[in-house]
Amino acid sequence: MTTTVEHPALAPIALGGLTLRNRYAVAPMSRVSAGPDGTPTGEMADYYAEFARGGFGLVFSEGTYPDTAASQGYLNQPGLARDEHVAGWRVVTAGVRAAGGRMIAQLMHAGAISQGNPHQDHTVAPSAVQPRGEMMRAYGGSGPWPVPRELTTAEIDDVVDGFAAAAVRARQAGFDGVEVHAANGYLLDQFLTDYTNRRTDSYGGPVANRIRLTARVVTAVAESVPELVTGVRLSQTKVNDFTYRWPGGRDDAEVIFAAVAEAGAQYLHIASEGRNWLETAKLADGGTITALARQVTGLPVIANGGMHDLTQAQEVLTGGHADLLSLGHGALANPDLPARVAAAEPLAEFDRAMVSPTVTVANARRWRESRQA
């Protein structure tokens, strides 16, 4: 007699008020495939629904701009700032739900690393510090980022209000939750990062001050849509700085995690920004930042980075490092990954041509058609 041992990622789990059929989530991945006005398209609806049909229990939207001021990061990025956006997303969420999945809207303010915003001719940030590196060609940018303008305290209040208003639109659009994007070098992470935040007011200086804006946004979102799940995405690395780590190490992490939990987050999503989970999660004392997040907050934690590796994924879940797994490249290569794992079928390898020269959904579709020809 033979027995089959199911992978722990296939076990159901509760996330806030949601019951998910497994622990696999599609990570937020910018695809810059919306209409010029930020309205999601039918092609995007097909793209997101495919993951749910493939068995993913949770699907995150790509980073979505919350207002028509300075938040948009890329041309053809989707928004949740207008009624047309709500209508477009409603088609997307209906497709995901019809296929048995749940969907969370990730709200993102690009701040200083905006490289395509028709609403503004300048960028904003906690301080007038030019971002490191250069704009990303795969998202339509080139050359160095401009020096941003420092936000006033009144404008910071407007940012908070913008997130809250977009959360209400997310509810209207049929999303099951809202994730506050405070990772990867975008505006909220710019406030948290020591070298991009040189403020001397209550938002600058010690880490407890630098996490203040993220905490305010989390609270505003949670209070605006109490019936939805509210989460937050954090990271040390950034799209324009793969080596950055929180300078205070474990001490900083404990302050950050406690602040967002107290603010009302119901889960923490720790991003790796293209790196393997272990590379970015390892602490100096041998522990991991994801396990620390679980210990400090008692909340579910989503780990990211190489989670298509079944051995690593099992270690993360059974070793107390995280509760759920979010996949980027692994999901793009295998939109039916949970079904494949359940059937013990081999996984396809990610081909960078799927997102080259651009990251659009149309480019990935052309790649598939060329493989089928």
CSV table of C-alpha atoms in Angstrom, one decimal:
chain,number,residue,atom,x,y,z
A,1,MET,CA,0.0,0.0,0.0
A,2,THR,CA,1.3,3.5,-0.9
A,3,THR,CA,0.4,6.8,0.8
A,4,THR,CA,0.6,10.3,-0.6
A,5,VAL,CA,1.9,13.1,1.6
A,6,GLU,CA,0.5,16.4,0.5
A,7,HIS,CA,2.7,19.5,0.5
A,8,PRO,CA,1.9,21.8,3.5
A,9,ALA,CA,1.2,24.7,1.1
A,10,LEU,CA,-1.9,22.9,-0.1
A,11,ALA,CA,-3.5,23.1,3.4
A,12,PRO,CA,-6.3,25.7,3.8
A,13,ILE,CA,-5.8,28.7,6.0
A,14,ALA,CA,-7.7,31.7,7.4
A,15,LEU,CA,-6.4,35.2,6.7
A,16,GLY,CA,-8.3,37.7,8.7
A,17,GLY,CA,-11.9,37.0,7.8
A,18,LEU,CA,-11.0,35.1,4.6
A,19,THR,CA,-10.8,31.3,4.3
A,20,LEU,CA,-8.3,30.4,1.6
A,21,ARG,CA,-8.2,27.0,-0.1
A,22,ASN,CA,-4.4,26.8,0.2
A,23,ARG,CA,-1.3,28.8,1.2
A,24,TYR,CA,-0.3,29.8,-2.3
A,25,ALA,CA,-0.6,33.4,-3.3
A,26,VAL,CA,0.2,35.2,-6.5
A,27,ALA,CA,2.6,38.1,-5.6
A,28,PRO,CA,1.9,41.6,-6.7
A,29,MET,CA,3.7,42.1,-10.0
A,30,SER,CA,3.5,45.3,-12.0
A,31,ARG,CA,2.4,44.5,-15.6
A,32,VAL,CA,1.7,48.1,-16.9
A,33,SER,CA,-1.1,46.7,-19.0
A,34,ALA,CA,-4.0,49.0,-18.0
A,35,GLY,CA,-5.5,51.6,-20.3
A,36,PRO,CA,-3.9,55.0,-20.5
A,37,ASP,CA,-6.3,56.3,-17.9
A,38,GLY,CA,-5.5,53.5,-15.5
A,39,THR,CA,-8.6,51.4,-16.1
A,40,PRO,CA,-8.0,47.6,-16.0
A,41,THR,CA,-8.6,45.8,-19.3
A,42,GLY,CA,-10.3,42.5,-20.3
A,43,GLU,CA,-6.8,41.2,-21.0
A,44,MET,CA,-5.9,41.9,-17.4
A,45,ALA,CA,-9.1,40.1,-16.2
A,46,ASP,CA,-8.1,37.0,-18.2
A,47,TYR,CA,-4.5,37.2,-16.8
A,48,TYR,CA,-5.6,37.3,-13.1
A,49,ALA,CA,-8.4,34.7,-13.5
A,50,GLU,CA,-5.9,32.2,-14.9
A,51,PHE,CA,-4.1,32.0,-11.6
A,52,ALA,CA,-7.4,31.3,-9.7
A,53,ARG,CA,-8.3,28.6,-12.3
A,54,GLY,CA,-4.9,27.1,-11.7
A,55,GLY,CA,-5.6,26.7,-8.0
A,56,PHE,CA,-4.0,29.7,-6.3
A,57,GLY,CA,-6.0,30.5,-3.1
A,58,LEU,CA,-5.1,34.2,-3.1
A,59,VAL,CA,-4.3,36.6,-5.9
A,60,PHE,CA,-2.8,40.0,-5.2
A,61,SER,CA,-3.3,42.8,-7.6
A,62,GLU,CA,-0.3,44.6,-9.0
A,63,GLY,CA,0.7,47.9,-7.3
A,64,THR,CA,-2.3,50.2,-7.9
A,65,TYR,CA,-2.1,54.0,-7.5
A,66,PRO,CA,-4.6,55.4,-5.1
A,67,ASP,CA,-5.0,59.1,-6.2
A,68,THR,CA,-4.6,61.4,-9.2
A,69,ALA,CA,-1.9,63.5,-7.6
A,70,ALA,CA,1.6,62.2,-7.2
A,71,SER,CA,1.1,58.5,-6.5
A,72,GLN,CA,1.2,56.9,-10.0
A,73,GLY,CA,4.5,55.2,-10.7
A,74,TYR,CA,4.3,54.0,-14.3
A,75,LEU,CA,2.4,54.7,-17.5
A,76,ASN,CA,-0.4,52.2,-18.0
A,77,GLN,CA,-0.4,51.3,-14.3
A,78,PRO,CA,-3.9,50.5,-13.0
A,79,GLY,CA,-5.5,52.8,-10.5
A,80,LEU,CA,-8.2,52.9,-7.9
A,81,ALA,CA,-8.7,56.6,-8.0
A,82,ARG,CA,-11.8,57.0,-10.2
A,83,ASP,CA,-15.1,55.4,-10.9
A,84,GLU,CA,-13.9,53.9,-14.2
A,85,HIS,CA,-11.1,52.1,-12.3
A,86,VAL,CA,-13.7,50.6,-10.0
A,87,ALA,CA,-15.7,49.3,-12.9
A,88,GLY,CA,-12.7,47.8,-14.6
A,89,TRP,CA,-11.5,46.0,-11.4
A,90,ARG,CA,-15.0,44.7,-10.8
A,91,VAL,CA,-14.6,42.5,-13.9
A,92,VAL,CA,-11.2,41.3,-12.7
A,93,THR,CA,-12.3,40.4,-9.2
A,94,ALA,CA,-15.5,38.6,-10.4
A,95,GLY,CA,-13.3,36.4,-12.6
A,96,VAL,CA,-11.0,35.5,-9.8
A,97,ARG,CA,-13.9,34.7,-7.4
A,98,ALA,CA,-15.7,32.7,-10.0
A,99,ALA,CA,-12.7,30.4,-10.3
A,100,GLY,CA,-12.6,29.9,-6.5
A,101,GLY,CA,-9.9,32.4,-5.6
A,102,ARG,CA,-9.8,35.5,-3.4
A,103,MET,CA,-8.2,38.8,-4.4
A,104,ILE,CA,-6.5,41.6,-2.5
A,105,ALA,CA,-5.8,45.1,-3.9
A,106,GLN,CA,-2.4,46.4,-3.3
A,107,LEU,CA,-2.3,50.2,-3.0
A,108,MET,CA,1.0,51.8,-3.9
A,109,HIS,CA,2.3,55.4,-3.9
A,110,ALA,CA,5.5,55.5,-5.9
A,111,GLY,CA,6.9,58.7,-4.4
A,112,ALA,CA,10.3,59.6,-5.6
A,113,ILE,CA,10.7,56.6,-7.9
A,114,SER,CA,7.7,57.4,-10.1
A,115,GLN,CA,8.8,57.2,-13.7
A,116,GLY,CA,5.5,57.8,-15.5
A,117,ASN,CA,2.7,60.0,-14.1
A,118,PRO,CA,0.5,62.1,-16.4
A,119,HIS,CA,-1.0,63.9,-13.4
A,120,GLN,CA,2.2,65.6,-12.2
A,121,ASP,CA,5.4,67.0,-13.7
A,122,HIS,CA,7.3,66.3,-10.5
A,123,THR,CA,7.9,63.6,-7.9
A,124,VAL,CA,7.5,63.8,-4.1
A,125,ALA,CA,9.3,62.1,-1.2
A,126,PRO,CA,10.0,62.5,2.5
A,127,SER,CA,13.1,64.5,1.6
A,128,ALA,CA,14.6,66.1,-1.5
A,129,VAL,CA,17.0,63.2,-2.0
A,130,GLN,CA,17.7,61.8,-5.5
A,131,PRO,CA,16.9,58.0,-5.6
A,132,ARG,CA,19.8,55.6,-6.2
A,133,GLY,CA,20.2,53.9,-9.5
A,134,GLU,CA,18.2,54.6,-12.7
A,135,MET,CA,14.7,54.2,-13.9
A,136,MET,CA,13.6,50.7,-15.0
A,137,ARG,CA,13.6,50.1,-18.8
A,138,ALA,CA,11.2,47.1,-18.5
A,139,TYR,CA,8.6,49.5,-17.1
A,140,GLY,CA,9.2,52.2,-19.7
A,141,GLY,CA,11.8,54.4,-18.0
A,142,SER,CA,15.4,55.4,-18.7
A,143,GLY,CA,18.0,57.6,-17.1
A,144,PRO,CA,18.3,58.8,-13.5
A,145,TRP,CA,15.4,59.6,-11.3
A,146,PRO,CA,14.8,63.4,-10.8
A,147,VAL,CA,15.3,65.0,-7.4
A,148,PRO,CA,11.9,64.8,-5.6
A,149,ARG,CA,10.1,67.6,-3.8
A,150,GLU,CA,9.8,67.2,0.0
A,151,LEU,CA,6.2,66.6,1.2
A,152,THR,CA,4.7,69.1,3.6
A,153,THR,CA,2.8,67.8,6.6
A,154,ALA,CA,-0.5,68.8,5.0
A,155,GLU,CA,0.4,66.8,1.9
A,156,ILE,CA,1.3,63.8,4.1
A,157,ASP,CA,-2.3,64.0,5.4
A,158,ASP,CA,-3.5,64.0,1.8
A,159,VAL,CA,-1.5,60.9,1.1
A,160,VAL,CA,-3.2,59.1,4.0
A,161,ASP,CA,-6.6,60.3,2.9
A,162,GLY,CA,-5.9,59.0,-0.6
A,163,PHE,CA,-5.1,55.5,0.6
A,164,ALA,CA,-8.3,55.5,2.6
A,165,ALA,CA,-10.5,56.7,-0.3
A,166,ALA,CA,-8.9,54.1,-2.6
A,167,ALA,CA,-9.6,51.3,0.0
A,168,VAL,CA,-13.3,52.2,-0.2
A,169,ARG,CA,-13.1,51.9,-4.0
A,170,ALA,CA,-11.4,48.6,-3.6
A,171,ARG,CA,-14.4,47.4,-1.6
A,172,GLN,CA,-16.8,48.7,-4.3
A,173,ALA,CA,-14.7,46.9,-6.9
A,174,GLY,CA,-15.2,43.5,-5.2
A,175,PHE,CA,-11.8,43.0,-3.6
A,176,ASP,CA,-11.6,40.9,-0.5
A,177,GLY,CA,-8.9,42.9,1.1
A,178,VAL,CA,-6.4,45.8,0.8
A,179,GLU,CA,-2.6,45.6,1.1
A,180,VAL,CA,-0.7,48.7,2.0
A,181,HIS,CA,2.5,48.7,-0.1
A,182,ALA,CA,5.2,49.9,2.2
A,183,ALA,CA,8.0,47.9,0.5
A,184,ASN,CA,10.5,47.9,-2.4
A,185,GLY,CA,11.6,51.6,-2.2
A,186,TYR,CA,8.2,53.3,-2.9
A,187,LEU,CA,6.9,56.2,-0.9
A,188,LEU,CA,6.1,54.6,2.4
A,189,ASP,CA,9.4,52.7,2.3
A,190,GLN,CA,11.2,56.0,1.5
A,191,PHE,CA,9.9,57.3,4.8
A,192,LEU,CA,11.2,54.2,6.6
A,193,THR,CA,14.6,54.2,4.9
A,194,ASP,CA,17.2,56.2,6.7
A,195,TYR,CA,19.1,57.6,3.8
A,196,THR,CA,16.0,58.8,1.9
A,197,ASN,CA,14.3,60.3,5.0
A,198,ARG,CA,16.2,63.3,6.4
A,199,ARG,CA,13.2,64.9,8.1
A,200,THR,CA,13.5,66.5,11.5
A,201,ASP,CA,9.8,66.4,12.3
A,202,SER,CA,7.8,63.5,13.8
A,203,TYR,CA,8.2,61.5,10.6
A,204,GLY,CA,12.0,61.5,10.7
A,205,GLY,CA,14.9,60.4,12.9
A,206,PRO,CA,14.4,57.2,14.9
A,207,VAL,CA,12.8,54.2,13.3
A,208,ALA,CA,9.6,54.7,15.4
A,209,ASN,CA,9.1,58.0,13.6
A,210,ARG,CA,10.1,56.7,10.2
A,211,ILE,CA,7.4,53.9,10.3
A,212,ARG,CA,4.8,56.5,11.5
A,213,LEU,CA,3.3,57.2,8.1
A,214,THR,CA,2.9,53.5,7.2
A,215,ALA,CA,1.1,53.0,10.5
A,216,ARG,CA,-1.2,55.9,9.9
A,217,VAL,CA,-2.0,54.6,6.4
A,218,VAL,CA,-2.7,51.1,7.8
A,219,THR,CA,-5.1,52.5,10.4
A,220,ALA,CA,-6.9,54.7,7.9
A,221,VAL,CA,-7.4,51.8,5.5
A,222,ALA,CA,-8.5,49.4,8.3
A,223,GLU,CA,-11.0,51.9,9.7
A,224,SER,CA,-12.3,52.8,6.2
A,225,VAL,CA,-13.1,49.2,5.2
A,226,PRO,CA,-13.4,47.1,8.4
A,227,GLU,CA,-15.2,44.4,6.6
A,228,LEU,CA,-12.1,43.7,4.4
A,229,VAL,CA,-8.8,42.2,5.3
A,230,THR,CA,-6.1,44.8,5.8
A,231,GLY,CA,-2.4,43.9,5.4
A,232,VAL,CA,0.9,45.5,4.8
A,233,ARG,CA,3.9,44.6,2.6
A,234,LEU,CA,7.4,45.4,3.9
A,235,SER,CA,10.9,44.8,2.7
A,236,GLN,CA,14.4,45.7,3.3
A,237,THR,CA,15.6,45.5,-0.3
A,238,LYS,CA,14.3,47.9,-3.0
A,239,VAL,CA,13.8,47.9,-6.8
A,240,ASN,CA,16.7,50.4,-6.9
A,241,ASP,CA,18.8,49.1,-4.0
A,242,PHE,CA,19.1,45.3,-3.6
A,243,THR,CA,21.6,45.5,-0.8
A,244,TYR,CA,19.9,47.7,1.8
A,245,ARG,CA,19.0,46.3,5.2
A,246,TRP,CA,17.4,48.0,8.1
A,247,PRO,CA,20.3,49.5,9.9
A,248,GLY,CA,19.2,48.4,13.4
A,249,GLY,CA,18.7,44.8,12.3
A,250,ARG,CA,16.5,42.9,14.7
A,251,ASP,CA,15.8,45.9,16.9
A,252,ASP,CA,14.5,47.9,14.0
A,253,ALA,CA,12.4,45.0,12.8
A,254,GLU,CA,10.7,44.6,16.1
A,255,VAL,CA,9.7,48.2,16.2
A,256,ILE,CA,8.5,48.2,12.6
A,257,PHE,CA,6.4,45.0,13.0
A,258,ALA,CA,4.9,46.0,16.3
A,259,ALA,CA,3.9,49.4,14.9
A,260,VAL,CA,2.0,48.0,11.9
A,261,ALA,CA,0.3,45.4,14.0
A,262,GLU,CA,-0.8,47.9,16.5
A,263,ALA,CA,-2.0,50.1,13.6
A,264,GLY,CA,-4.5,47.4,12.6
A,265,ALA,CA,-2.7,45.2,10.1
A,266,GLN,CA,-4.1,41.6,10.0
A,267,TYR,CA,-1.2,40.1,8.2
A,268,LEU,CA,2.4,41.0,7.2
A,269,HIS,CA,3.8,40.3,3.7
A,270,ILE,CA,7.6,40.4,3.6
A,271,ALA,CA,9.0,40.9,0.1
A,272,SER,CA,12.3,39.9,-1.2
A,273,GLU,CA,12.5,42.1,-4.4
A,274,GLY,CA,13.7,39.5,-6.8
A,275,ARG,CA,16.1,37.8,-4.3
A,276,ASN,CA,15.7,34.4,-2.7
A,277,TRP,CA,13.8,34.4,0.6
A,278,LEU,CA,16.8,33.1,2.6
A,279,GLU,CA,19.1,35.7,1.2
A,280,THR,CA,17.0,38.6,2.4
A,281,ALA,CA,15.3,37.0,5.4
A,282,LYS,CA,18.4,35.8,7.3
A,283,LEU,CA,19.3,37.8,10.4
A,284,ALA,CA,22.7,38.1,12.0
A,285,ASP,CA,21.7,35.8,14.9
A,286,GLY,CA,20.7,33.0,12.4
A,287,GLY,CA,16.9,33.6,12.7
A,288,THR,CA,14.8,34.9,9.9
A,289,ILE,CA,12.9,38.2,9.6
A,290,THR,CA,9.7,36.4,8.7
A,291,ALA,CA,9.8,34.2,11.8
A,292,LEU,CA,10.5,37.3,13.8
A,293,ALA,CA,7.4,39.0,12.3
A,294,ARG,CA,5.3,36.1,13.4
A,295,GLN,CA,6.8,36.1,16.9
A,296,VAL,CA,6.4,39.9,17.5
A,297,THR,CA,2.9,40.3,16.1
A,298,GLY,CA,1.2,36.9,16.3
A,299,LEU,CA,-0.2,37.6,12.9
A,300,PRO,CA,-0.1,35.5,9.7
A,301,VAL,CA,3.1,36.2,7.7
A,302,ILE,CA,3.5,35.8,4.0
A,303,ALA,CA,7.0,34.9,2.8
A,304,ASN,CA,8.3,35.8,-0.7
A,305,GLY,CA,11.3,34.8,-2.8
A,306,GLY,CA,11.8,31.5,-4.6
A,307,MET,CA,8.7,29.8,-3.1
A,308,HIS,CA,8.2,27.7,-6.2
A,309,ASP,CA,11.1,25.6,-4.7
A,310,LEU,CA,9.0,22.9,-3.0
A,311,THR,CA,11.7,22.0,-0.5
A,312,GLN,CA,12.3,25.6,0.6
A,313,ALA,CA,8.5,26.2,0.7
A,314,GLN,CA,8.0,23.2,3.0
A,315,GLU,CA,10.8,24.4,5.3
A,316,VAL,CA,9.3,27.9,5.5
A,317,LEU,CA,5.9,26.6,6.5
A,318,THR,CA,6.9,23.8,8.8
A,319,GLY,CA,9.8,25.6,10.3
A,320,GLY,CA,7.8,28.4,11.7
A,321,HIS,CA,9.1,31.0,9.3
A,322,ALA,CA,5.8,32.0,7.6
A,323,ASP,CA,2.2,31.0,7.1
A,324,LEU,CA,1.6,31.7,3.4
A,325,LEU,CA,3.8,31.9,0.3
A,326,SER,CA,3.7,34.5,-2.4
A,327,LEU,CA,5.1,33.6,-5.8
A,328,GLY,CA,6.2,35.9,-8.6
A,329,HIS,CA,8.3,34.3,-11.3
A,330,GLY,CA,7.2,30.9,-10.3
A,331,ALA,CA,3.5,31.9,-10.8
A,332,LEU,CA,4.3,33.5,-14.2
A,333,ALA,CA,5.9,30.3,-15.4
A,334,ASN,CA,3.2,28.1,-13.7
A,335,PRO,CA,-0.1,29.8,-13.4
A,336,ASP,CA,-1.5,26.4,-12.4
A,337,LEU,CA,1.3,25.7,-9.9
A,338,PRO,CA,-1.0,24.6,-7.0
A,339,ALA,CA,-2.7,22.2,-9.3
A,340,ARG,CA,0.6,20.9,-10.5
A,341,VAL,CA,1.9,20.4,-6.9
A,342,ALA,CA,-1.3,18.6,-5.9
A,343,ALA,CA,-0.9,16.2,-8.9
A,344,ALA,CA,2.9,15.8,-8.3
A,345,GLU,CA,3.6,17.2,-11.8
A,346,PRO,CA,6.9,18.9,-12.7
A,347,LEU,CA,7.0,22.7,-12.7
A,348,ALA,CA,8.1,24.8,-15.7
A,349,GLU,CA,11.2,27.0,-15.3
A,350,PHE,CA,10.8,30.8,-15.6
A,351,ASP,CA,12.0,32.3,-18.8
A,352,ARG,CA,13.0,36.0,-18.6
A,353,ALA,CA,11.8,36.5,-22.1
A,354,MET,CA,8.3,36.5,-20.6
A,355,VAL,CA,9.0,39.9,-19.1
A,356,SER,CA,11.5,41.2,-21.7
A,357,PRO,CA,11.8,43.8,-23.2
A,358,THR,CA,8.7,44.8,-21.3
A,359,VAL,CA,6.7,43.3,-18.4
A,360,THR,CA,3.3,43.7,-20.1
A,361,VAL,CA,0.7,40.9,-20.2
A,362,ALA,CA,0.7,41.2,-24.0
A,363,ASN,CA,4.4,40.5,-24.1
A,364,ALA,CA,3.9,37.3,-22.0
A,365,ARG,CA,1.1,36.3,-24.3
A,366,ARG,CA,3.3,36.7,-27.4
A,367,TRP,CA,5.9,34.6,-25.6
A,368,ARG,CA,3.5,31.8,-25.1
A,369,GLU,CA,2.2,31.9,-28.6
A,370,SER,CA,5.8,31.7,-29.9
A,371,ARG,CA,6.4,28.6,-27.8
A,372,GLN,CA,3.2,27.0,-29.1
A,373,ALA,CA,3.9,27.7,-32.7
